[in-house]
């Protein structure tokens, strides 16, 4: 943060105690977990930076909202509150609740995709691409090249490359592209924003070709923060206004409300088209639940509606992103190679640079995440070749240019001292990097392998 202090706009009313572990405890735990931080028990973790998903601290207002749950099977008052909130803050006419983001992605993909079609997107997300593929589509990456370059400090690495989009249309035809999938604050690129100018251009491009524009809005408020800070003409606009403007430029959205909206579970599919809504309603009953709850309890829809209103408050989002920037800046000052610019929800360590002697086939980022845990009890996760999975045609490993370890900051959970401990831990791992060994699979799941894969050390 450049212009003002990011100090937290809240105080702590309740605490959760965490267990302290020894190095020996952690060595045993990581071996038992097959060197996969997803398979550690949370009890054995000191500072949990695995994800920002579903791990935020709800406010007293959200908890109070939980007591106002209307647990009717049909027509819960909390559903209408949620629907009205989505319309007021995000502009979308219709809301279909889903148990979480991937539930919405499933319904979206099944509604809009026909086998053999192509879905371009500003970088893939794991579950998003899988649902596109399961519906018979091929994902095509159309993000700008800078997004794949950890060194580039382009301010809007989430931007779309229109040459790539035009090439795709020339190759397959616009009629075989059901929609463009546009993510705000692109997770896999390191929490990197798309600019409003690029998004407006994308809107015009989609209109020209008669293609729908679908918004993965999981981190839209964080994206709005970067637009406010970096883009001409937005400095005096509120986060709420910018979020609304982003959403208004798109036709439909999938939301994992476990991120921006600070609830432990939930999500939705939203859209403006009545026919699409009708189709989604008929599918949601198959996979999620009736269209007025879609896998969510009434109380959870209430907490989500309140979370949406809190997520777009300027003070909140500046403190949230400010804490992430603080961690990133301190790591950078310590000479640790990280992805630039520092993103909105996480700091990404460049494992290729930190462990240059471990080839990508031996999963350097996976090994680094395991070593960081053993060093300090800080849990991170791999975002590299393991997460990228295999090509659905050839069975070969996708080989992403970025081999990263993600330190993801939960919202409103950890303090500045926790960030300092994390910096010290990363520095110590770097100091002892010669002890880190490459890994090989002992178990590789067919889909989304990073969640449950197991490894052993080589040598
Ligand atoms: C988390 C996430 C999803 C999937 O949402 P879940 O709630 O985990 O199912 C989709 N897209 C992005 C960008 C995400 O970060």
Short mmCIF file of C-alpha atoms and ligand atoms in Angstrom, two decimals:
data_model
loop_
_atom_site.label_atom_id
_atom_site.label_comp_id
_atom_site.label_asym_id
_atom_site.label_seq_id
_atom_site.Cartn_x
_atom_site.Cartn_y
_atom_site.Cartn_z
CA UNK A 1 0.00 0.00 0.00
CA UNK A 2 1.41 3.30 -0.99
CA UNK A 3 -0.96 6.02 0.07
CA UNK A 4 -2.26 4.90 3.43
CA UNK A 5 -1.85 2.50 6.26
CA UNK A 6 -3.63 -0.83 5.87
CA UNK A 7 -4.29 -1.43 9.57
CA UNK A 8 -7.25 -3.70 10.25
CA UNK A 9 -10.70 -2.02 10.42
CA UNK A 10 -11.89 -4.51 13.06
CA UNK A 11 -10.97 -5.85 16.48
CA UNK A 12 -10.84 -9.45 17.67
CA UNK A 13 -13.76 -10.75 19.73
CA UNK A 14 -12.99 -14.47 19.88
CA UNK A 15 -9.81 -16.49 19.36
CA UNK A 16 -9.02 -20.04 18.32
CA UNK A 17 -5.99 -21.63 19.98
CA UNK A 18 -3.46 -23.38 17.77
CA UNK A 19 -1.07 -26.20 18.63
CA UNK A 20 2.69 -25.70 18.53
CA UNK A 21 4.63 -28.63 17.06
CA UNK A 22 8.26 -29.72 16.99
CA UNK A 23 10.37 -30.28 13.88
CA UNK A 24 10.24 -34.02 14.53
CA UNK A 25 6.42 -33.96 14.76
CA UNK A 26 6.31 -32.16 11.44
CA UNK A 27 8.75 -34.52 9.73
CA UNK A 28 6.51 -37.42 10.70
CA UNK A 29 3.38 -35.58 9.67
CA UNK A 30 4.64 -34.66 6.19
CA UNK A 31 5.88 -38.20 5.55
CA UNK A 32 2.48 -39.56 6.56
CA UNK A 33 0.87 -37.01 4.25
CA UNK A 34 2.91 -38.24 1.27
CA UNK A 35 4.60 -34.82 0.98
CA UNK A 36 1.27 -33.30 0.02
CA UNK A 37 0.24 -30.39 2.25
CA UNK A 38 -3.42 -31.06 1.36
CA UNK A 39 -3.13 -34.37 3.24
CA UNK A 40 -1.83 -32.85 6.49
CA UNK A 41 -4.16 -32.67 9.43
CA UNK A 42 -5.04 -29.08 10.19
CA UNK A 43 -4.22 -29.75 13.86
CA UNK A 44 -0.57 -30.23 12.89
CA UNK A 45 -0.40 -26.83 11.19
CA UNK A 46 0.70 -23.62 12.90
CA UNK A 47 -0.03 -20.92 10.29
CA UNK A 48 -2.36 -22.21 7.61
CA UNK A 49 -1.71 -20.48 4.29
CA UNK A 50 -2.96 -23.40 2.20
CA UNK A 51 -5.85 -21.44 0.80
CA UNK A 52 -8.08 -18.41 1.30
CA UNK A 53 -11.11 -20.55 0.54
CA UNK A 54 -13.74 -20.94 3.23
CA UNK A 55 -11.26 -20.03 5.95
CA UNK A 56 -12.05 -16.35 6.48
CA UNK A 57 -13.26 -15.04 9.83
CA UNK A 58 -16.93 -14.10 9.73
CA UNK A 59 -17.99 -10.87 11.40
CA UNK A 60 -20.30 -10.63 14.41
CA UNK A 61 -22.94 -9.40 11.96
CA UNK A 62 -22.55 -12.50 9.83
CA UNK A 63 -22.79 -14.75 12.89
CA UNK A 64 -25.89 -12.86 13.99
CA UNK A 65 -27.28 -13.46 10.50
CA UNK A 66 -26.76 -17.20 10.99
CA UNK A 67 -29.35 -17.04 13.77
CA UNK A 68 -31.84 -15.61 11.29
CA UNK A 69 -31.77 -18.68 9.07
CA UNK A 70 -35.12 -19.60 7.55
CA UNK A 71 -34.57 -23.30 6.95
CA UNK A 72 -37.60 -23.84 4.75
CA UNK A 73 -37.10 -26.31 1.91
CA UNK A 74 -38.61 -23.88 -0.55
CA UNK A 75 -38.67 -20.10 -0.74
CA UNK A 76 -36.47 -19.31 2.27
CA UNK A 77 -36.46 -15.60 3.07
CA UNK A 78 -32.64 -15.77 3.11
CA UNK A 79 -32.68 -16.77 -0.56
CA UNK A 80 -34.59 -13.62 -1.49
CA UNK A 81 -32.21 -11.54 0.62
CA UNK A 82 -29.28 -13.15 -1.22
CA UNK A 83 -30.87 -12.67 -4.64
CA UNK A 84 -31.58 -8.99 -3.92
CA UNK A 85 -28.04 -8.46 -2.61
CA UNK A 86 -26.49 -10.04 -5.72
CA UNK A 87 -28.62 -7.76 -7.87
CA UNK A 88 -27.78 -4.64 -5.84
CA UNK A 89 -24.02 -5.24 -5.57
CA UNK A 90 -23.23 -7.35 -8.62
CA UNK A 91 -25.96 -6.30 -11.09
CA UNK A 92 -27.06 -9.80 -12.08
CA UNK A 93 -30.81 -10.33 -12.44
CA UNK A 94 -31.08 -14.00 -11.46
CA UNK A 95 -29.25 -15.99 -8.78
CA UNK A 96 -29.01 -19.76 -8.46
CA UNK A 97 -27.39 -20.73 -5.15
CA UNK A 98 -24.87 -23.59 -5.31
CA UNK A 99 -22.96 -25.46 -2.63
CA UNK A 100 -19.72 -23.77 -3.78
CA UNK A 101 -18.03 -22.40 -6.89
CA UNK A 102 -17.51 -25.71 -8.69
CA UNK A 103 -21.20 -26.52 -8.28
CA UNK A 104 -21.96 -23.34 -10.21
CA UNK A 105 -19.27 -24.21 -12.79
CA UNK A 106 -20.88 -27.59 -13.36
CA UNK A 107 -24.32 -26.08 -14.01
CA UNK A 108 -22.85 -23.31 -16.18
CA UNK A 109 -20.80 -25.73 -18.30
CA UNK A 110 -23.67 -28.13 -18.79
CA UNK A 111 -26.07 -25.34 -19.73
CA UNK A 112 -23.87 -23.56 -22.24
CA UNK A 113 -21.35 -26.02 -23.71
CA UNK A 114 -21.91 -28.52 -26.51
CA UNK A 115 -19.27 -31.23 -27.11
CA UNK A 116 -16.51 -30.11 -29.48
CA UNK A 117 -16.71 -26.44 -28.54
CA UNK A 118 -13.95 -24.13 -27.27
CA UNK A 119 -13.92 -21.97 -24.17
CA UNK A 120 -11.27 -19.23 -24.10
CA UNK A 121 -10.27 -17.83 -20.73
CA UNK A 122 -7.71 -15.55 -19.08
CA UNK A 123 -5.77 -18.53 -17.75
CA UNK A 124 -7.35 -21.73 -16.52
CA UNK A 125 -8.56 -22.49 -13.05
CA UNK A 126 -8.42 -26.15 -12.00
CA UNK A 127 -12.10 -26.87 -11.34
CA UNK A 128 -13.30 -24.41 -13.99
CA UNK A 129 -11.35 -26.09 -16.79
CA UNK A 130 -12.29 -29.56 -15.61
CA UNK A 131 -16.01 -28.78 -15.78
CA UNK A 132 -15.54 -27.30 -19.26
CA UNK A 133 -13.76 -30.48 -20.33
CA UNK A 134 -16.32 -32.77 -18.71
CA UNK A 135 -18.97 -30.96 -20.76
CA UNK A 136 -16.94 -31.69 -23.91
CA UNK A 137 -15.16 -28.39 -24.48
CA UNK A 138 -11.49 -27.55 -24.94
CA UNK A 139 -10.10 -24.72 -22.83
CA UNK A 140 -7.94 -22.16 -24.68
CA UNK A 141 -5.68 -19.80 -22.74
CA UNK A 142 -5.99 -16.22 -24.04
CA UNK A 143 -4.30 -14.32 -21.22
CA UNK A 144 -1.48 -11.94 -22.15
CA UNK A 145 2.01 -13.51 -22.28
CA UNK A 146 3.19 -11.39 -19.35
CA UNK A 147 0.94 -13.46 -17.07
CA UNK A 148 3.19 -16.47 -17.64
CA UNK A 149 6.30 -14.48 -16.78
CA UNK A 150 7.02 -14.30 -13.07
CA UNK A 151 9.45 -11.41 -13.63
CA UNK A 152 7.12 -9.11 -15.54
CA UNK A 153 5.63 -6.34 -13.43
CA UNK A 154 2.80 -5.56 -15.81
CA UNK A 155 0.11 -3.92 -13.62
CA UNK A 156 -2.75 -5.93 -15.18
CA UNK A 157 -1.45 -9.41 -15.83
CA UNK A 158 -5.03 -10.71 -15.90
CA UNK A 159 -5.66 -8.94 -19.21
CA UNK A 160 -6.89 -10.76 -22.28
CA UNK A 161 -4.80 -10.89 -25.48
CA UNK A 162 -7.11 -10.08 -28.39
CA UNK A 163 -4.73 -11.53 -30.98
CA UNK A 164 -5.12 -14.88 -29.26
CA UNK A 165 -8.92 -14.51 -29.29
CA UNK A 166 -8.94 -13.51 -32.97
CA UNK A 167 -6.72 -16.47 -33.82
CA UNK A 168 -9.12 -18.83 -32.10
CA UNK A 169 -12.10 -17.40 -33.99
CA UNK A 170 -10.18 -17.73 -37.26
CA UNK A 171 -9.36 -21.36 -36.47
CA UNK A 172 -12.65 -22.70 -35.10
CA UNK A 173 -15.29 -20.05 -35.86
CA UNK A 174 -17.21 -17.89 -33.41
CA UNK A 175 -20.18 -20.27 -33.51
CA UNK A 176 -18.10 -22.92 -31.74
CA UNK A 177 -17.28 -20.60 -28.85
CA UNK A 178 -20.22 -20.62 -26.41
CA UNK A 179 -18.70 -18.03 -24.11
CA UNK A 180 -15.50 -16.38 -22.95
CA UNK A 181 -14.62 -17.15 -19.33
CA UNK A 182 -13.13 -14.03 -17.72
CA UNK A 183 -11.75 -14.25 -14.19
CA UNK A 184 -11.18 -11.21 -12.00
CA UNK A 185 -7.93 -11.26 -10.01
CA UNK A 186 -6.73 -14.37 -11.83
CA UNK A 187 -5.91 -16.97 -9.21
CA UNK A 188 -3.51 -19.12 -11.24
CA UNK A 189 -1.57 -16.08 -12.48
CA UNK A 190 -0.89 -15.07 -8.89
CA UNK A 191 -3.99 -13.06 -8.01
CA UNK A 192 -3.42 -10.66 -10.90
CA UNK A 193 -6.12 -8.19 -11.97
CA UNK A 194 -7.72 -7.44 -15.33
CA UNK A 195 -8.05 -3.74 -16.14
CA UNK A 196 -11.39 -2.05 -16.75
CA UNK A 197 -10.13 -0.89 -20.16
CA UNK A 198 -9.29 -4.46 -21.20
CA UNK A 199 -12.63 -5.70 -19.89
CA UNK A 200 -14.53 -3.02 -21.84
CA UNK A 201 -12.65 -4.05 -24.96
CA UNK A 202 -13.52 -7.68 -24.24
CA UNK A 203 -17.19 -6.74 -23.92
CA UNK A 204 -17.04 -5.07 -27.34
CA UNK A 205 -15.22 -8.07 -28.83
CA UNK A 206 -17.84 -10.48 -27.49
CA UNK A 207 -20.66 -8.28 -28.84
CA UNK A 208 -19.01 -8.15 -32.25
CA UNK A 209 -18.85 -11.94 -32.42
CA UNK A 210 -22.13 -12.67 -30.66
CA UNK A 211 -20.37 -14.56 -27.85
CA UNK A 212 -21.43 -14.51 -24.19
CA UNK A 213 -19.10 -13.16 -21.53
CA UNK A 214 -19.04 -15.15 -18.28
CA UNK A 215 -17.33 -13.81 -15.18
CA UNK A 216 -15.52 -15.95 -12.62
CA UNK A 217 -16.13 -13.38 -9.90
CA UNK A 218 -14.53 -15.22 -7.01
CA UNK A 219 -12.18 -12.29 -6.26
CA UNK A 220 -13.91 -9.36 -7.90
CA UNK A 221 -13.51 -7.00 -4.93
CA UNK A 222 -9.75 -7.55 -4.86
CA UNK A 223 -9.63 -6.83 -8.59
CA UNK A 224 -11.56 -3.61 -7.96
CA UNK A 225 -8.90 -2.56 -5.44
CA UNK A 226 -6.18 -2.78 -8.10
CA UNK A 227 -8.30 -0.87 -10.62
CA UNK A 228 -8.82 1.85 -8.03
CA UNK A 229 -5.08 2.02 -7.33
CA UNK A 230 -3.67 1.60 -10.81
CA UNK A 231 -6.10 2.65 -13.50
CA UNK A 232 -6.77 6.19 -14.65
CA UNK A 233 -10.16 7.53 -13.75
CA UNK A 234 -10.91 5.19 -10.85
CA UNK A 235 -9.11 6.73 -7.92
CA UNK A 236 -12.21 8.49 -6.67
CA UNK A 237 -14.61 5.63 -7.28
CA UNK A 238 -15.51 3.35 -4.39
CA UNK A 239 -14.80 -0.39 -4.45
CA UNK A 240 -18.56 -0.93 -4.45
CA UNK A 241 -18.96 1.18 -7.60
CA UNK A 242 -16.06 -0.51 -9.38
CA UNK A 243 -17.30 -3.99 -8.51
CA UNK A 244 -20.72 -3.10 -9.88
CA UNK A 245 -19.22 -1.72 -13.08
CA UNK A 246 -17.13 -4.87 -13.66
CA UNK A 247 -20.14 -7.12 -13.21
CA UNK A 248 -22.33 -4.95 -15.45
CA UNK A 249 -19.96 -5.57 -18.33
CA UNK A 250 -20.60 -9.31 -18.21
CA UNK A 251 -23.60 -11.55 -18.92
CA UNK A 252 -23.32 -14.16 -16.20
CA UNK A 253 -21.08 -15.17 -13.30
CA UNK A 254 -19.93 -18.07 -11.18
CA UNK A 255 -19.02 -17.28 -7.60
CA UNK A 256 -17.17 -19.18 -4.93
CA UNK A 257 -18.36 -17.15 -1.96
CA UNK A 258 -15.77 -18.89 0.21
CA UNK A 259 -13.29 -16.25 -0.99
CA UNK A 260 -14.30 -12.58 -1.34
CA UNK A 261 -17.59 -12.98 0.51
CA UNK A 262 -16.05 -14.50 3.65
CA UNK A 263 -18.31 -17.45 4.33
CA UNK A 264 -17.14 -20.96 5.09
CA UNK A 265 -19.20 -22.58 2.34
CA UNK A 266 -21.37 -21.49 -0.55
CA UNK A 267 -21.50 -20.02 -3.99
CA UNK A 268 -23.86 -19.18 -6.81
CA UNK A 269 -24.44 -18.93 -10.52
CA UNK A 270 -25.91 -15.60 -11.63
CA UNK A 271 -27.10 -14.33 -14.99
CA UNK A 272 -29.24 -11.80 -16.80
CA UNK A 273 -30.84 -14.07 -19.39
CA UNK A 274 -34.22 -15.56 -18.42
CA UNK A 275 -33.88 -18.64 -20.66
CA UNK A 276 -30.47 -19.46 -19.23
CA UNK A 277 -31.90 -19.05 -15.73
CA UNK A 278 -34.70 -21.47 -16.54
CA UNK A 279 -32.24 -24.07 -17.80
CA UNK A 280 -30.00 -23.60 -14.76
CA UNK A 281 -32.99 -24.04 -12.45
CA UNK A 282 -33.83 -27.37 -14.05
CA UNK A 283 -30.25 -28.61 -13.65
CA UNK A 284 -29.61 -27.27 -10.16
CA UNK A 285 -32.30 -29.56 -8.73
CA UNK A 286 -30.35 -32.55 -10.09
CA UNK A 287 -26.94 -31.63 -8.69
CA UNK A 288 -27.33 -29.13 -5.86
CA UNK A 289 -30.88 -28.76 -4.54
CA UNK A 290 -34.00 -26.72 -5.18
CA UNK A 291 -33.32 -23.42 -6.97
CA UNK A 292 -34.02 -21.43 -3.80
CA UNK A 293 -31.27 -23.14 -1.78
CA UNK A 294 -28.97 -25.04 -4.18
CA UNK A 295 -27.07 -26.91 -1.47
CA UNK A 296 -26.91 -24.04 1.01
CA UNK A 297 -28.63 -23.77 4.38
CA UNK A 298 -30.81 -20.69 4.86
CA UNK A 299 -28.42 -19.41 7.54
CA UNK A 300 -25.50 -19.74 5.13
CA UNK A 301 -27.31 -17.70 2.48
CA UNK A 302 -27.92 -14.99 5.11
CA UNK A 303 -24.24 -14.92 6.14
CA UNK A 304 -23.29 -14.76 2.47
CA UNK A 305 -25.60 -11.82 1.77
CA UNK A 306 -24.04 -9.93 4.69
CA UNK A 307 -20.53 -10.99 3.60
CA UNK A 308 -21.11 -9.49 0.16
CA UNK A 309 -21.91 -6.11 1.70
CA UNK A 310 -18.76 -6.26 3.86
CA UNK A 311 -16.52 -7.44 1.04
CA UNK A 312 -16.91 -4.24 -0.98
CA UNK A 313 -16.14 -1.84 1.86
CA UNK A 314 -13.04 0.16 1.00
CA UNK A 315 -11.46 -0.16 4.47
CA UNK A 316 -11.91 -3.89 4.43
CA UNK A 317 -10.42 -4.55 1.03
CA UNK A 318 -7.49 -2.18 1.55
CA UNK A 319 -6.56 -3.96 4.79
CA UNK A 320 -7.03 -7.34 3.16
CA UNK A 321 -4.84 -6.62 0.16
CA UNK A 322 -2.52 -4.49 2.31
CA UNK A 323 -1.65 -7.48 4.49
CA UNK A 324 -0.83 -9.57 1.41
CA UNK A 325 1.34 -6.75 0.06
CA UNK A 326 3.11 -6.48 3.41
CA UNK A 327 4.06 -10.16 3.34
CA UNK A 328 5.17 -9.96 -0.28
CA UNK A 329 7.24 -6.84 0.21
CA UNK A 330 9.03 -8.26 3.22
CA UNK A 331 9.86 -11.46 1.30
CA UNK A 332 11.12 -9.45 -1.63
CA UNK A 333 13.26 -7.29 0.64
CA UNK A 334 14.78 -10.52 1.96
CA UNK A 335 15.84 -11.46 -1.55
CA UNK A 336 13.22 -14.19 -2.00
CA UNK A 337 12.11 -14.57 -5.65
CA UNK A 338 8.35 -14.01 -5.81
CA UNK A 339 5.85 -13.39 -8.58
CA UNK A 340 5.56 -9.70 -9.40
CA UNK A 341 3.53 -7.65 -8.91
CA UNK A 342 2.31 -9.01 -5.57
CA UNK A 343 -1.25 -10.27 -6.04
CA UNK A 344 -4.46 -9.71 -4.14
CA UNK A 345 -4.90 -12.89 -2.12
CA UNK A 346 -1.54 -14.60 -2.05
CA UNK A 347 2.20 -14.33 -2.45
CA UNK A 348 3.72 -16.83 -4.87
CA UNK A 349 7.25 -18.09 -4.32
CA UNK A 350 9.16 -18.84 -7.50
CA UNK A 351 10.24 -22.43 -6.88
CA UNK A 352 12.16 -22.68 -10.15
CA UNK A 353 14.50 -19.97 -8.91
CA UNK A 354 14.64 -21.13 -5.32
CA UNK A 355 15.43 -24.77 -6.21
CA UNK A 356 17.22 -24.53 -9.57
CA UNK A 357 18.75 -28.01 -9.23
CA UNK A 358 15.44 -29.87 -9.04
CA UNK A 359 14.00 -30.50 -12.55
CA UNK A 360 10.30 -29.74 -13.11
CA UNK A 361 9.52 -33.47 -13.44
CA UNK A 362 10.63 -33.85 -9.84
CA UNK A 363 8.09 -31.30 -8.61
CA UNK A 364 10.24 -28.55 -7.09
CA UNK A 365 7.26 -26.50 -5.88
CA UNK A 366 5.71 -29.54 -4.20
CA UNK A 367 9.04 -30.24 -2.49
CA UNK A 368 9.40 -26.61 -1.42
CA UNK A 369 5.92 -26.54 0.14
CA UNK A 370 6.75 -29.69 2.10
CA UNK A 371 10.08 -28.23 3.27
CA UNK A 372 8.45 -24.99 4.40
CA UNK A 373 6.00 -26.97 6.50
CA UNK A 374 8.77 -29.01 8.13
CA UNK A 375 10.74 -25.86 8.85
CA UNK A 376 8.02 -23.87 10.50
CA UNK A 377 4.55 -25.42 10.53
CA UNK A 378 3.49 -22.93 7.84
CA UNK A 379 1.24 -24.72 5.36
CA UNK A 380 1.35 -23.56 1.73
CA UNK A 381 0.48 -25.30 -1.52
CA UNK A 382 1.92 -26.17 -4.90
CA UNK A 383 0.87 -24.27 -8.00
CA UNK A 384 2.97 -25.78 -10.76
CA UNK A 385 3.23 -28.99 -12.73
CA UNK A 386 1.27 -31.06 -10.20
CA UNK A 387 -1.68 -28.63 -10.22
CA UNK A 388 -1.57 -28.34 -14.01
CA UNK A 389 -2.34 -32.06 -14.47
CA UNK A 390 -2.15 -33.97 -17.72
CA UNK A 391 -3.30 -33.20 -21.25
CA UNK A 392 -6.67 -34.89 -21.78
CA UNK A 393 -5.64 -36.07 -25.28
CA UNK A 394 -1.99 -37.11 -24.96
CA UNK A 395 -1.80 -37.96 -21.26
CA UNK A 396 1.42 -35.93 -21.02
CA UNK A 397 2.01 -33.60 -18.10
CA UNK A 398 1.01 -30.03 -18.78
CA UNK A 399 4.24 -28.10 -18.20
CA UNK A 400 3.33 -24.64 -16.91
CA UNK A 401 5.97 -21.96 -17.18
CA UNK A 402 5.32 -21.04 -13.58
CA UNK A 403 6.42 -23.45 -10.88
CA UNK A 404 5.16 -21.77 -7.74
CA UNK A 405 4.39 -22.20 -4.08
CA UNK A 406 1.37 -20.21 -2.95
CA UNK A 407 1.20 -18.53 0.44
CA UNK A 408 -2.48 -17.68 0.60
CA UNK A 409 -3.77 -15.32 3.23
CA UNK A 410 -7.16 -16.06 4.81
CA UNK A 411 -9.31 -12.96 5.29
CA UNK A 412 -9.32 -11.35 8.76
CA UNK A 413 -7.59 -14.34 10.39
CA UNK A 414 -3.85 -13.78 10.93
CA UNK A 415 -1.83 -10.90 12.36
CA UNK A 416 1.22 -9.03 11.19
CA UNK A 417 3.36 -11.13 13.57
CA UNK A 418 2.15 -14.27 11.77
CA UNK A 419 3.31 -12.70 8.51
CA UNK A 420 6.72 -12.00 10.06
CA UNK A 421 7.04 -15.62 11.24
CA UNK A 422 6.25 -16.72 7.68
CA UNK A 423 9.00 -14.50 6.24
CA UNK A 424 11.54 -15.92 8.69
CA UNK A 425 10.46 -19.47 7.80
CA UNK A 426 10.90 -18.93 4.06
CA UNK A 427 14.33 -17.39 4.64
CA UNK A 428 15.38 -20.38 6.70
CA UNK A 429 14.20 -22.82 4.01
CA UNK A 430 16.28 -20.93 1.45
CA UNK A 431 19.31 -21.11 3.72
CA UNK A 432 18.92 -24.89 3.93
CA UNK A 433 17.84 -25.46 0.35
CA UNK A 434 20.61 -27.98 -0.39
CA UNK A 435 18.83 -30.45 1.87
CA UNK A 436 15.63 -30.40 -0.22
CA UNK A 437 15.13 -33.42 -2.50
CA UNK A 438 12.98 -33.92 -5.59
CA UNK A 439 9.83 -36.06 -5.40
CA UNK A 440 8.09 -38.76 -7.41
CA UNK A 441 4.49 -39.96 -7.37
CA UNK A 442 3.52 -42.97 -5.32
CA UNK A 443 -0.17 -42.32 -6.07
CA UNK A 444 -1.59 -40.11 -8.81
CA UNK A 445 -5.35 -39.51 -8.98
CA UNK A 446 -6.89 -39.19 -12.46
CA UNK A 447 -8.53 -35.80 -11.89
CA UNK A 448 -7.47 -32.71 -9.89
CA UNK A 449 -4.48 -34.76 -8.81
CA UNK A 450 -2.90 -32.09 -6.64
CA UNK A 451 -5.53 -32.56 -3.94
CA UNK A 452 -4.84 -36.20 -3.13
CA UNK A 453 -1.57 -37.19 -4.81
CA UNK A 454 1.12 -38.84 -2.69
CA UNK A 455 4.86 -38.62 -3.19
CA UNK A 456 8.17 -39.95 -1.92
CA UNK A 457 11.57 -38.34 -1.88
CA UNK A 458 14.06 -39.25 -4.60
CA UNK A 459 17.47 -40.42 -3.37
C1 LIG B 1 -11.97 -21.37 -5.61
C2 LIG B 1 -12.18 -21.03 -7.00
C3 LIG B 1 -13.15 -21.68 -7.79
C4 LIG B 1 -13.92 -22.87 -7.29
O1 LIG B 1 -14.70 -22.60 -6.19
P1 LIG B 1 -14.96 -23.65 -5.00
O2 LIG B 1 -15.84 -22.89 -4.08
O3 LIG B 1 -13.64 -24.02 -4.40
O4 LIG B 1 -15.64 -24.83 -5.60
C5 LIG B 1 -13.32 -21.23 -9.08
N1 LIG B 1 -12.60 -20.23 -9.59
C6 LIG B 1 -11.66 -19.59 -8.87
C7 LIG B 1 -10.88 -18.49 -9.49
C8 LIG B 1 -11.41 -19.97 -7.55
O5 LIG B 1 -10.46 -19.35 -6.86
#
